[in-house]
Coordinates of C-alpha atoms and ligand atoms in Angstrom, one line a residue:
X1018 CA -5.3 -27.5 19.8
X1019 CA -3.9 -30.2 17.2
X1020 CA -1.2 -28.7 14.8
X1021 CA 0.0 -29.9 11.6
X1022 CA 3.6 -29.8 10.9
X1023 CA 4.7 -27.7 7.1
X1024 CA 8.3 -27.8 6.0
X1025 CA 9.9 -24.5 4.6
X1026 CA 8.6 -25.2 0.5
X1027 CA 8.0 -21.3 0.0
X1028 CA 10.8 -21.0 -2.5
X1029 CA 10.6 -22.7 -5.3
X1030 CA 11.4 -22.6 -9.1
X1031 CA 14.1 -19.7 -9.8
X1032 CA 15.1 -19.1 -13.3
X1033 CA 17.7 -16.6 -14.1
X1034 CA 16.9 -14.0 -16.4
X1035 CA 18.9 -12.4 -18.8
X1036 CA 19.0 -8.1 -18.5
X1037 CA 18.4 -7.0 -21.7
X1038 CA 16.5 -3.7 -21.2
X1039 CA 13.8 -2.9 -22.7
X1040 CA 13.9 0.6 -22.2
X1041 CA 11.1 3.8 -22.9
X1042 CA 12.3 7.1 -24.1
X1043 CA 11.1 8.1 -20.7
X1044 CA 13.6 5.1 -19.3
X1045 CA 16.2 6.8 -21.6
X1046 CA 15.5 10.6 -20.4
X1047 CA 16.2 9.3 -16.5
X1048 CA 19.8 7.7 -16.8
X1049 CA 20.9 11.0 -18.5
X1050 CA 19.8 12.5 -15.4
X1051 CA 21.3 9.4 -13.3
X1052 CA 24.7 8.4 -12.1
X1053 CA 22.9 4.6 -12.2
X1054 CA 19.0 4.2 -13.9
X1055 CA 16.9 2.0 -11.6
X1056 CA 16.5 -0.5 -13.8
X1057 CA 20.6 -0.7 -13.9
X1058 CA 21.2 -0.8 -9.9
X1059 CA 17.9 -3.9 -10.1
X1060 CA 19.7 -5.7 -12.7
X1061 CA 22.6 -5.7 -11.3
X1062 CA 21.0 -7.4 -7.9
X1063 CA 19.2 -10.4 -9.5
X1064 CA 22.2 -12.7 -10.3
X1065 CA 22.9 -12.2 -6.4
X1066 CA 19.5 -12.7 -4.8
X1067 CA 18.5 -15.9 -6.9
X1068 CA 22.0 -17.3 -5.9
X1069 CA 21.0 -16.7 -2.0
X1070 CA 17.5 -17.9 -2.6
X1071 CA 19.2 -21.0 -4.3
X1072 CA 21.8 -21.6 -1.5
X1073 CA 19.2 -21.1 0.9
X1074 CA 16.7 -23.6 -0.3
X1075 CA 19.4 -26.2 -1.2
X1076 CA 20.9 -26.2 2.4
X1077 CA 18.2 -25.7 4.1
X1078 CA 14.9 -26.3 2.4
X1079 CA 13.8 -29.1 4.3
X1080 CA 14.0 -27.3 7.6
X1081 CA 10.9 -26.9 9.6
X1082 CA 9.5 -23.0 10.1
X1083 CA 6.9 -23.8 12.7
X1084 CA 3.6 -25.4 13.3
X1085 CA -0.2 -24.7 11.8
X1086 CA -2.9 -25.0 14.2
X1087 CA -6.5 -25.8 13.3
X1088 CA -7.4 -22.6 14.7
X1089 CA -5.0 -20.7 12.4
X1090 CA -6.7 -22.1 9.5
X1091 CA -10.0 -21.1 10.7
X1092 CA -8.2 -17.9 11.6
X1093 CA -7.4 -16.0 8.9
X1094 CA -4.5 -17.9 8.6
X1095 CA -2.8 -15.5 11.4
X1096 CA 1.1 -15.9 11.7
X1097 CA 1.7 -18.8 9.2
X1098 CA 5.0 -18.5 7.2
X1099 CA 4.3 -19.2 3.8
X1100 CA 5.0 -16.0 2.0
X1101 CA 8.1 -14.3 0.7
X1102 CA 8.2 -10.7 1.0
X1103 CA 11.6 -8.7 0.7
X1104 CA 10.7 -4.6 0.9
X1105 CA 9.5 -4.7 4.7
X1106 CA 8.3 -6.7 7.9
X1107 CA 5.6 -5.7 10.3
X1108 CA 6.7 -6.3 13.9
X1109 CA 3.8 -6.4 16.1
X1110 CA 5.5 -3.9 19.3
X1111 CA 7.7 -1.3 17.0
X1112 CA 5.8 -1.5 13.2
X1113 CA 6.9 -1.1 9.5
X1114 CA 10.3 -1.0 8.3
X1115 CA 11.0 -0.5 5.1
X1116 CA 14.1 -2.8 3.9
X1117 CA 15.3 -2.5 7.6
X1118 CA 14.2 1.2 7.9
X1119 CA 11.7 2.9 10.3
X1120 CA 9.4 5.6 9.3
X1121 CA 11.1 7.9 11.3
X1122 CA 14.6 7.0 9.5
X1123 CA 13.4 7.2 5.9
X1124 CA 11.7 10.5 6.6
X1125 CA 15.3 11.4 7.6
X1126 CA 17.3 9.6 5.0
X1127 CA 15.4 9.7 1.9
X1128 CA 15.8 12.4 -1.1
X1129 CA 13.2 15.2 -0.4
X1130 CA 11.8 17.8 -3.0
X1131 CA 14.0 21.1 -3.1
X1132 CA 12.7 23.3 0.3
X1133 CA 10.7 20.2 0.8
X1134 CA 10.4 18.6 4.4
X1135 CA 8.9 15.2 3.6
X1136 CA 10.6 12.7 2.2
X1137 CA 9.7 11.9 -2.0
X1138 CA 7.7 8.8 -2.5
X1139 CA 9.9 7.9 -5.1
X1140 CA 12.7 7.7 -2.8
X1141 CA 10.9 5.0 -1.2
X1142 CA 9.9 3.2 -4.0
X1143 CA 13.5 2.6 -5.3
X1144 CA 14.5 1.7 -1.4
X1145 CA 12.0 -1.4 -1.3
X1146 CA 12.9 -2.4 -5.2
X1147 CA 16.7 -2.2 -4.5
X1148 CA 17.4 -2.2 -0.8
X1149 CA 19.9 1.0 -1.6
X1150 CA 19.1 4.9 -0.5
X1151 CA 19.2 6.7 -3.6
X1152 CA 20.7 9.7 -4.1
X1153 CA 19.1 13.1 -4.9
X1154 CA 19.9 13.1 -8.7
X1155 CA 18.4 9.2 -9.0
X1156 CA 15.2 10.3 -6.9
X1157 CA 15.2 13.3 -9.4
X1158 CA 15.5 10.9 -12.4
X1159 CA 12.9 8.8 -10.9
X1160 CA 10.2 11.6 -10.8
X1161 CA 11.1 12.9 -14.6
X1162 CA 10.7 9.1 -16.0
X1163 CA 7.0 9.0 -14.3
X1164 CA 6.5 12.2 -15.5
X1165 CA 6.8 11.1 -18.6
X1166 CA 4.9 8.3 -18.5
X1167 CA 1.7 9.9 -16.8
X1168 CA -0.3 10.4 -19.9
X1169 CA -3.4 8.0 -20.6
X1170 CA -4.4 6.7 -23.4
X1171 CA -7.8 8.0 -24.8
X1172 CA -10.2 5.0 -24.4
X1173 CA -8.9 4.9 -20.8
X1174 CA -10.2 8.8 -20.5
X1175 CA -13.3 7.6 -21.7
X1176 CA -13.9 4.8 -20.3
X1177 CA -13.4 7.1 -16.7
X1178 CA -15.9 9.9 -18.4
X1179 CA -18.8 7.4 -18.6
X1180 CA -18.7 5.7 -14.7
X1181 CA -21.7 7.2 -13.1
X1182 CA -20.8 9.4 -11.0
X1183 CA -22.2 7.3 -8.0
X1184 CA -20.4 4.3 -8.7
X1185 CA -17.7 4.1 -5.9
X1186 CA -14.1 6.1 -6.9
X1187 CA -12.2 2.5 -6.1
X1188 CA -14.4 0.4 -8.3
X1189 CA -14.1 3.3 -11.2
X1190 CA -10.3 3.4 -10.3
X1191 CA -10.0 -0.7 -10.5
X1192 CA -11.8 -0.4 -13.8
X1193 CA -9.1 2.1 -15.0
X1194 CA -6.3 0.2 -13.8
X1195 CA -7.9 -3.3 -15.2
X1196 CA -8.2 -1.7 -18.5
X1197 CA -4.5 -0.6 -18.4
X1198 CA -3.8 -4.4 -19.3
X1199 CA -4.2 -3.2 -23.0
X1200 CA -1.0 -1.1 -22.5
X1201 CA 1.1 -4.3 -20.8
X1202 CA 4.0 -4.9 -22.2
X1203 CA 4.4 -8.2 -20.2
X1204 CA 0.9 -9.5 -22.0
X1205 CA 2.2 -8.6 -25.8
X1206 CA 5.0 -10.0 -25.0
X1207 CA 3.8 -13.5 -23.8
X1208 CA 1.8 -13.8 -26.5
X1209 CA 4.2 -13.6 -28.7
X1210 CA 6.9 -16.1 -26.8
X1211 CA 9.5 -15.0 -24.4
X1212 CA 12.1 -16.8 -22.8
X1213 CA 11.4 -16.8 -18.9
X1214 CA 14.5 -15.1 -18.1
X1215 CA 13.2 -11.8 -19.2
X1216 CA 9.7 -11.7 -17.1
X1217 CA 10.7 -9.5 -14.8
X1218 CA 11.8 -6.6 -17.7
X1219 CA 8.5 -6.6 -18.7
X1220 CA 7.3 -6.5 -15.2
X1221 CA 9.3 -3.5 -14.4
X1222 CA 8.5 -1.5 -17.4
X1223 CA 4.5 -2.2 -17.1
X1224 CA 5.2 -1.1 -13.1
X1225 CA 6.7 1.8 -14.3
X1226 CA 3.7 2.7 -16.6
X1227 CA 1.2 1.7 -14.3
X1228 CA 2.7 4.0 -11.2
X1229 CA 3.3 7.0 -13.7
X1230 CA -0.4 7.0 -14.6
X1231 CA -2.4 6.1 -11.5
X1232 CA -2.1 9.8 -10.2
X1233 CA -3.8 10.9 -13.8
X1234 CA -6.2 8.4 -13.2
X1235 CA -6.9 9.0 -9.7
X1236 CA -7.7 13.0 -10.4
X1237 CA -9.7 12.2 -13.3
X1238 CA -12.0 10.3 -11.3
X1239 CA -11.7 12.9 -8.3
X1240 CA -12.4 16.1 -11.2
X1241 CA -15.3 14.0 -12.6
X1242 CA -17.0 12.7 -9.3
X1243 CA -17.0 15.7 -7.4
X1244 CA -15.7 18.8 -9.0
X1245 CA -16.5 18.8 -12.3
X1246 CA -13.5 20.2 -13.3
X1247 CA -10.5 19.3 -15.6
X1248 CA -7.4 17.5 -14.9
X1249 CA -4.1 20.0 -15.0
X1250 CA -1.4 18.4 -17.2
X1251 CA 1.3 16.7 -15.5
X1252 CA 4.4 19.0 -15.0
X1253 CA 7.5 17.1 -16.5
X1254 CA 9.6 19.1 -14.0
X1255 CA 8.0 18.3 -10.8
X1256 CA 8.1 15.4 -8.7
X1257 CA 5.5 12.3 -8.5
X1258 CA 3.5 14.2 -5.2
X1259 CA 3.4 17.1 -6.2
X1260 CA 1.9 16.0 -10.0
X1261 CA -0.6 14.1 -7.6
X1262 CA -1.5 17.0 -5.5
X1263 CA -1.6 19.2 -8.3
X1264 CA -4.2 17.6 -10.8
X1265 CA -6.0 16.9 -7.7
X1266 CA -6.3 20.6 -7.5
X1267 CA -4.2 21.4 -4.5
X1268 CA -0.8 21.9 -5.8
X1269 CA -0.3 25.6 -4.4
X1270 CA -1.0 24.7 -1.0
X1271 CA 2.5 23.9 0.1
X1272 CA 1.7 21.6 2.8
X1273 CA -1.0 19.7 0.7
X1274 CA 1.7 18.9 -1.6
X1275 CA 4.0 17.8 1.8
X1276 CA 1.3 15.8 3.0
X1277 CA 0.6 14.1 0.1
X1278 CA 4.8 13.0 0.2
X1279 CA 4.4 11.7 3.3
X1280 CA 1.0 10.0 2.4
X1281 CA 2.8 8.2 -0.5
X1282 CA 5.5 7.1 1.5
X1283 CA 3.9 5.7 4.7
X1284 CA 0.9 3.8 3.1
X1285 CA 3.3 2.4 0.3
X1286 CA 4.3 -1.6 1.7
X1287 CA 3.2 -3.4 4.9
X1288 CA 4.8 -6.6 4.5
X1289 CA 3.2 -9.1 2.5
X1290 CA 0.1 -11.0 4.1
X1291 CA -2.3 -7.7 4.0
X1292 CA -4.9 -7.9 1.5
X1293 CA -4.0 -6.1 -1.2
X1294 CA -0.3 -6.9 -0.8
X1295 CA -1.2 -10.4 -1.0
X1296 CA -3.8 -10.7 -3.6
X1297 CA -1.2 -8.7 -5.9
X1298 CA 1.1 -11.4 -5.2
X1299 CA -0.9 -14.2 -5.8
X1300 CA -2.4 -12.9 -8.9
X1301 CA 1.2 -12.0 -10.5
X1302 CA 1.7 -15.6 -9.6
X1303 CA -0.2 -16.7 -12.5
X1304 CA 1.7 -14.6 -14.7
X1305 CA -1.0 -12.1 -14.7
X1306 CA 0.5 -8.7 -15.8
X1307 CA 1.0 -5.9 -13.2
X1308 CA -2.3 -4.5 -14.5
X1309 CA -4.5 -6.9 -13.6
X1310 CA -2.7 -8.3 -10.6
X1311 CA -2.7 -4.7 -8.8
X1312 CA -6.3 -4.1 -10.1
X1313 CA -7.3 -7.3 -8.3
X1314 CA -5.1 -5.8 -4.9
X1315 CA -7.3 -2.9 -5.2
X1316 CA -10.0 -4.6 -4.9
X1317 CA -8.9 -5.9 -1.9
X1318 CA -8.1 -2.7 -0.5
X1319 CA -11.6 -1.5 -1.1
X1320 CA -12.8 -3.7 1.4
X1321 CA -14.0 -1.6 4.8
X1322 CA -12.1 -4.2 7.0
X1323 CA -9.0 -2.6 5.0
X1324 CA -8.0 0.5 3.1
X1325 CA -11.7 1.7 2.8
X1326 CA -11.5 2.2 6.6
X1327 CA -9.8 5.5 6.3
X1328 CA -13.1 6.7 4.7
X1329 CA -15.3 4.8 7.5
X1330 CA -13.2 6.9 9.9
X1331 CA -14.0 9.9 8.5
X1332 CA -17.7 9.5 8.4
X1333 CA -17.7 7.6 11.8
X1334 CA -15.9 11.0 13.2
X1335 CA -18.5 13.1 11.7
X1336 CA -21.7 11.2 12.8
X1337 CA -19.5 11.6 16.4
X1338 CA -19.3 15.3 15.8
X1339 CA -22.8 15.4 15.1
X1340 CA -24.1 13.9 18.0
X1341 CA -21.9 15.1 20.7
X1342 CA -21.6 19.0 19.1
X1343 CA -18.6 20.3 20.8
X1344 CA -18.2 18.4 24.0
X1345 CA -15.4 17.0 23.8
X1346 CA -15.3 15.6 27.5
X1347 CA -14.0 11.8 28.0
X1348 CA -17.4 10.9 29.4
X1349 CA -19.3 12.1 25.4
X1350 CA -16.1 10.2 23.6
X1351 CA -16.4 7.3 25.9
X1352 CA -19.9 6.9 25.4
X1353 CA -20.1 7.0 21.5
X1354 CA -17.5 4.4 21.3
X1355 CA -19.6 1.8 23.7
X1356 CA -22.2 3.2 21.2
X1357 CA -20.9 2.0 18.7
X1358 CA -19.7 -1.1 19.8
X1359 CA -22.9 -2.3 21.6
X1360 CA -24.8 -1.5 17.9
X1361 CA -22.2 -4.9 16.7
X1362 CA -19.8 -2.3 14.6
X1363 CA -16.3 -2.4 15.0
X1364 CA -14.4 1.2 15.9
X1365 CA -12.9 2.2 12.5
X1366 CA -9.5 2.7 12.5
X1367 CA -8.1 0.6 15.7
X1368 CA -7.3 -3.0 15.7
X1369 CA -5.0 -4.7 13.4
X1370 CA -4.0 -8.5 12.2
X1371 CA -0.5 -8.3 13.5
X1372 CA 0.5 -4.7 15.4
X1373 CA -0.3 -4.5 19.1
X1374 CA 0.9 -0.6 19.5
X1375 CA 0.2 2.1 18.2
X1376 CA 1.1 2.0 14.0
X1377 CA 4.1 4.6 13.4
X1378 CA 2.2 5.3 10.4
X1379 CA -0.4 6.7 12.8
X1380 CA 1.9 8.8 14.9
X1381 CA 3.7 10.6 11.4
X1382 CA 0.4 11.6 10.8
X1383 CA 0.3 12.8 14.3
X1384 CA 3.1 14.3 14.1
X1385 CA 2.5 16.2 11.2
X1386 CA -0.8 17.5 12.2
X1387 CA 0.5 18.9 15.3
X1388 CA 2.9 21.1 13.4
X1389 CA 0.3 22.1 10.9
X1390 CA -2.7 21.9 12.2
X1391 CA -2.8 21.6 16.1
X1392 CA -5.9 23.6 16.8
X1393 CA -8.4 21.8 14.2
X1394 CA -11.4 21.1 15.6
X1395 CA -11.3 17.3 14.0
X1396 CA -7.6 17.0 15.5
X1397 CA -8.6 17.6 18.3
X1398 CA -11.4 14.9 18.1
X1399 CA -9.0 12.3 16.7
X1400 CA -6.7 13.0 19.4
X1401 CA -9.7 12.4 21.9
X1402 CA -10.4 9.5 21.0
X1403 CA -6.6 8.3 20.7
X1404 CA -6.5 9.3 24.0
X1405 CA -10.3 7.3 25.1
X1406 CA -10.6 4.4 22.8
X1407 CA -7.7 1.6 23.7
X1408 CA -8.9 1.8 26.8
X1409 CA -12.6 1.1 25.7
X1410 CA -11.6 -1.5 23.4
X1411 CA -9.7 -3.0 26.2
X1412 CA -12.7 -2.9 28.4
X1413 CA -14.7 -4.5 25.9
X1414 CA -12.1 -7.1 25.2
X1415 CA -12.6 -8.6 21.9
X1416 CA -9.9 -6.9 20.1
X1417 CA -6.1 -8.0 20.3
X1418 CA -5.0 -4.4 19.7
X1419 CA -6.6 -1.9 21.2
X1420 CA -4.3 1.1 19.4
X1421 CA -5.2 2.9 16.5
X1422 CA -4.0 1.9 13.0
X1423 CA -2.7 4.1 9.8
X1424 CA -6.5 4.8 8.8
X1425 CA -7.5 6.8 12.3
X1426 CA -5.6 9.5 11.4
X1427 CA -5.5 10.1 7.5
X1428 CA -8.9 11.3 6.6
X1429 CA -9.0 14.1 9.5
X1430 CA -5.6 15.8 7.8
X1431 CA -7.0 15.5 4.3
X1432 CA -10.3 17.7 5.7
X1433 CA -8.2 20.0 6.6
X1434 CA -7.0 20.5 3.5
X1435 CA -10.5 20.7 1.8
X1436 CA -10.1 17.4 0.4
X1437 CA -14.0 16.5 2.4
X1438 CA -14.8 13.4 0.3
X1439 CA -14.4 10.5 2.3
X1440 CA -15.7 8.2 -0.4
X1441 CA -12.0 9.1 -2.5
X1442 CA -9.8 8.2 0.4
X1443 CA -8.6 5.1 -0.6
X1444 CA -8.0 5.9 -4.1
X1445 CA -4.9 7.7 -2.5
X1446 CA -4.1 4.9 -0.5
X1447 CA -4.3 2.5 -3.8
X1448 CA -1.8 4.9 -5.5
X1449 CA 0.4 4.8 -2.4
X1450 CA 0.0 0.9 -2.4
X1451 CA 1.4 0.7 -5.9
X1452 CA 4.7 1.6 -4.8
X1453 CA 5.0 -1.4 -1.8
X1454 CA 3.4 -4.2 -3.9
X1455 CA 4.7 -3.5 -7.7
X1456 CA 8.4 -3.5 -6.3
X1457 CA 8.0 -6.9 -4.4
X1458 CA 6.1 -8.3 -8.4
X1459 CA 8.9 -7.4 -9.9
X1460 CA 11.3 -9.3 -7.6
X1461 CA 8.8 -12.1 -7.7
X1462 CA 9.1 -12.0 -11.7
X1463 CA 12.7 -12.0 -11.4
X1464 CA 13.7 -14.8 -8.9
X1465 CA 11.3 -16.8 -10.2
X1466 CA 8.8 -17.3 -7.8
X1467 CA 6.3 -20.0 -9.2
X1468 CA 2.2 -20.2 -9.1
X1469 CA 1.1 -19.9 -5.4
X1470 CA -1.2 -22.9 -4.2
X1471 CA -1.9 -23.7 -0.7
X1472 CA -3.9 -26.9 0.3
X1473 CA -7.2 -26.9 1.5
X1474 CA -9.4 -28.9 3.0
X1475 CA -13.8 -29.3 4.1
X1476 CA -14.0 -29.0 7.7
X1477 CA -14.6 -32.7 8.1
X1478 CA -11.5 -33.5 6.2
X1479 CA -10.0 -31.0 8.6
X1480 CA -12.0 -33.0 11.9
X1481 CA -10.0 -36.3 10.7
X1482 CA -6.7 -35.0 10.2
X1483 CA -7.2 -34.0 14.1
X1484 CA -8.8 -37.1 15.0
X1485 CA -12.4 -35.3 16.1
X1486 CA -15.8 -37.1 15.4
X1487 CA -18.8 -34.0 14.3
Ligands
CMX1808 N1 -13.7 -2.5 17.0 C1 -14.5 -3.4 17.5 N2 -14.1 -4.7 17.5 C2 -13.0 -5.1 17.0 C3 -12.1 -4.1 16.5 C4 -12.5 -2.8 16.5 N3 -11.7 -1.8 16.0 N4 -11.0 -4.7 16.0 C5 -11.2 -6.0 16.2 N5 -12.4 -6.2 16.8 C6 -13.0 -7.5 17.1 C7 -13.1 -8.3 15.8 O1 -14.2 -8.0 15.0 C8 -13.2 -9.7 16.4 O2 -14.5 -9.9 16.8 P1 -15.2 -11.4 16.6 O3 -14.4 -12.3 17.5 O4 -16.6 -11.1 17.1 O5 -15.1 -11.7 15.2 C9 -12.3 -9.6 17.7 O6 -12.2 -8.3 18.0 C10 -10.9 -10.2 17.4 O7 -10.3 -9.5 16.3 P2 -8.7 -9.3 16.2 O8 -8.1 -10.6 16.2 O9 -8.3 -8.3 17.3 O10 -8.6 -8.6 14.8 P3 -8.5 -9.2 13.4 O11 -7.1 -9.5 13.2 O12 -9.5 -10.3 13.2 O13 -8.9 -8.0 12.5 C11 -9.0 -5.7 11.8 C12 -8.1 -6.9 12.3 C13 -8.1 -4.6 11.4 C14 -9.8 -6.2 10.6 C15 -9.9 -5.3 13.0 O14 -9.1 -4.8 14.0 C16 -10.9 -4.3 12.6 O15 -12.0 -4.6 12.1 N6 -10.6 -2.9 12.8 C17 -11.5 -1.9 12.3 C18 -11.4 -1.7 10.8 C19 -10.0 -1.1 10.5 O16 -9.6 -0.1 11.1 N7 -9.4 -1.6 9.4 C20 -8.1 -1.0 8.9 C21 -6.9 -1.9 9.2 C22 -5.6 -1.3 8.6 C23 -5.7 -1.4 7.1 O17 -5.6 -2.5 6.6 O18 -5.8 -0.4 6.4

């Protein structure tokens, strides 16, 4: 295969910004809580991070990061360097770490509600943003500021009210989020004139807004589409999954409000070249406000091929159940998934771009089912076809990884639960994903990062460049 050779131009353009704060009340009300406000320990970071970017790129920014092959282009663009992303990397053998963290590390190290087991999503959060564990009292800060920030505006409650009721939770929740734009800081800002320096203060306090009001919006879709009930008021006191849990309706069951921690906290960042994490990142690149830029990543993560595959799982598990009753035998399993293969569908919930193991995010989830729900019937399905399917999807061999991803296992512990509607899975996931993409937006914002703009080319542009004749 003919490659083409690309020299290391992802970093370009830094500006450094002043750190004048523009701080909220609800800003305010954290640092008296804090030993150091977020915003504070962020600040203090920039000057060094666009010096090391600037070093970097002026001592080495002509070296060469590798090669592109045709069939990369035609591929997805699999592997290419090109992107920048600081809060984690995907390995393909071990998975996710979060600014050098695994899963199982952060659910150690990470602030945790008081009697709580999993760790606090906020926790995370201020990990990717900073690259520093914070301590209880800033985790506790954390949760009061988006608290306080969780109430929507009234047109935005409307505008929720009057989506049909069949129109999909993640295009109503886009809606919502698009519409947040009349809230941005950032926008009013630009509009009037601002000296580049500050984008990224505006980006952090419109990602502060934004993340304190997506659990509102999500349960006000949820009450509306299928309860028909009303949304409890945020609790100033409590943290940011148990407000979530809670408006959703489930805040006394104790382990709903655990697993929604650990849900938060596992689906937040998966490096940078996943579809929502990409598109939010390319959109911010225009200068887009964190509104519209995560409202376009949501739309990405609607897709079935992404996020909307833990709902596909769900339903795929059920039809399963449906046809094969209660045998659970490898011989039923095994023949459902040829089923379902040989009908041209792909097996929701296994394969992935870059892991070739099992995702880690997969066996939390496992891990937390078997100490909370071990003998649940839809476990014990998922846990059949853990056990059936890589080596089915090996047998078939189309598929680089034959091992389940984060989406097998989510839908079957949020059943258990009650929580039976598929079609509002990935709402959760789009709250989670807030807290992976809007950190990385702001660090875009603040060292600089220009407008993104590959090249492209028509395939018989493409044919030349490798010397074929079509
Ligand atoms: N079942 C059947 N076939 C699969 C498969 C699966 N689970 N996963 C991959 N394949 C097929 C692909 O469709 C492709 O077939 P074609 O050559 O006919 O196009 C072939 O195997 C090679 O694909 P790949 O290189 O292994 O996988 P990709 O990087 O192209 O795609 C992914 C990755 C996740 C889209 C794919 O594995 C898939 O469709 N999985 C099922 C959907 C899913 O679980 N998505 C969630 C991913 C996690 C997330 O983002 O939330």
């Amino acid at each position: 295969m003919a490659s083409l050779r690309i020299a290391s131009s992802a970093l370009r353009g830094v500006a450094r910004p002043a750190f004048s704060s523009t701080r909220s009340a609800g800003f305010t009300a954290a640092r008296c809580l804090s030993t150091k406000s977020l915003k504070d320990t962020f600040a203090e970071k920039v000057p060094q991070e666009i010096e090391k970017i600037k070093k970097l790129k002026k001592e080495h920014g002509s070296k060469v990061l590798g090669e592109v092959t045709l069939e990369q282009v035609y591929g997805g663009a699999r592997g290419i360097k090109s992107l920048v992303w600081e809060g984690s990397v995907l390995d393909a053998e071990e998975g996710i770490r979060f600014r050098g963290k695994t899963i199982p590390e952060c659910q150690e190290i990470l602030p945790k509600a008081e009697g709580g087991e999993e760790p606090l999503p906020e926790g995370l959060f201020w990990l990717l943003l900073t690259g520093e564990v914070p301590t209880t009292e800033q985790v506790r800060g954390l949760s009061a500021e988006w608290a306080a920030r969780a109430e929507l505006p009234k047109f935005i409650e409307e505008l929720i009210d009057r989506c049909p009721t069949d129109l999909h939770p993640m295009a109503q929740f886009s809606l919502a989020v698009t519409a947040l734009e009349h809230q941005s800081s950032f926008a009013k800002a630009y509009a009037k004139g601002i000296n580049k320096k500050e984008y990224w203060t505006y980006f952090f306090e419109d990602s502060m807004d934004l993340i304190a009001k997506l659990p509102t919006i999500a349960a006000r879709i949820y009450q509306n589409v299928f309860k028909g009930g009303k949304v409890a008021a945020v609790q100033k006191d409590k943290d940011y999954g148990f407000n979530l849990a809670n408006m959703l309706g489930y805040g006394e069951n104790k382990d709903f409000v655990e697993l929604m921690r650990l849900y938060l906290t596992i689906h937040s960042d998966h490096e940078g070249g996943n579809v929502s994490a990409h598109t939010t990142h390319l959109v911010g690149s225009a200068l887009s406000s964190p509104m519209l830029s995560f409202a376009a990543g949501l739309n990405g993560l609607a897709g079935p091929l992404h996020g909307l595959a833990n709902q596909e799982v769900l339903n795929w598990l059920f039809k399963m159940k449906e046809k094969i009753g209660n045998d659970l035998s490898d011989e039923a399993i095994k023949k459902y998934l040829w089923d379902t293969l040989n009908g041209g569908q792909v097996v929701p919930g296994y394969g992935h771009a870059v892991l070739r193991k099992t995702d880690p995010r997969y066996v939390s989830q496992r891990e937390f089912a078997l100490k909370k729900l071990p003998e649940d019937p839809m476990f014990k399905l998922v846990s059949q076809v853990y056990k059936i399917a890589p080596g089915v999807l090996t047998e078939h061999g189309k598929t680089k990884n034959p091992y389940p991803n984060v989406d097998a296992h989510s839908g079957v512990l949020l059943q258990y639960y009650g929580m039976t509607e598929s079609s509002f899975y990935t709402v959760l996931f789009g709250v989670s994903r807030a807290l992976g993409v809007l950190p990385q937006l702001i660090i875009d914002r603040a060292v600089g990062m220009p407008i993104e703009r590959p090249k492209s080319f028509s395939t018989e542009h493409y044919a030349k460049l490798v010397g074929a004749t079509l």
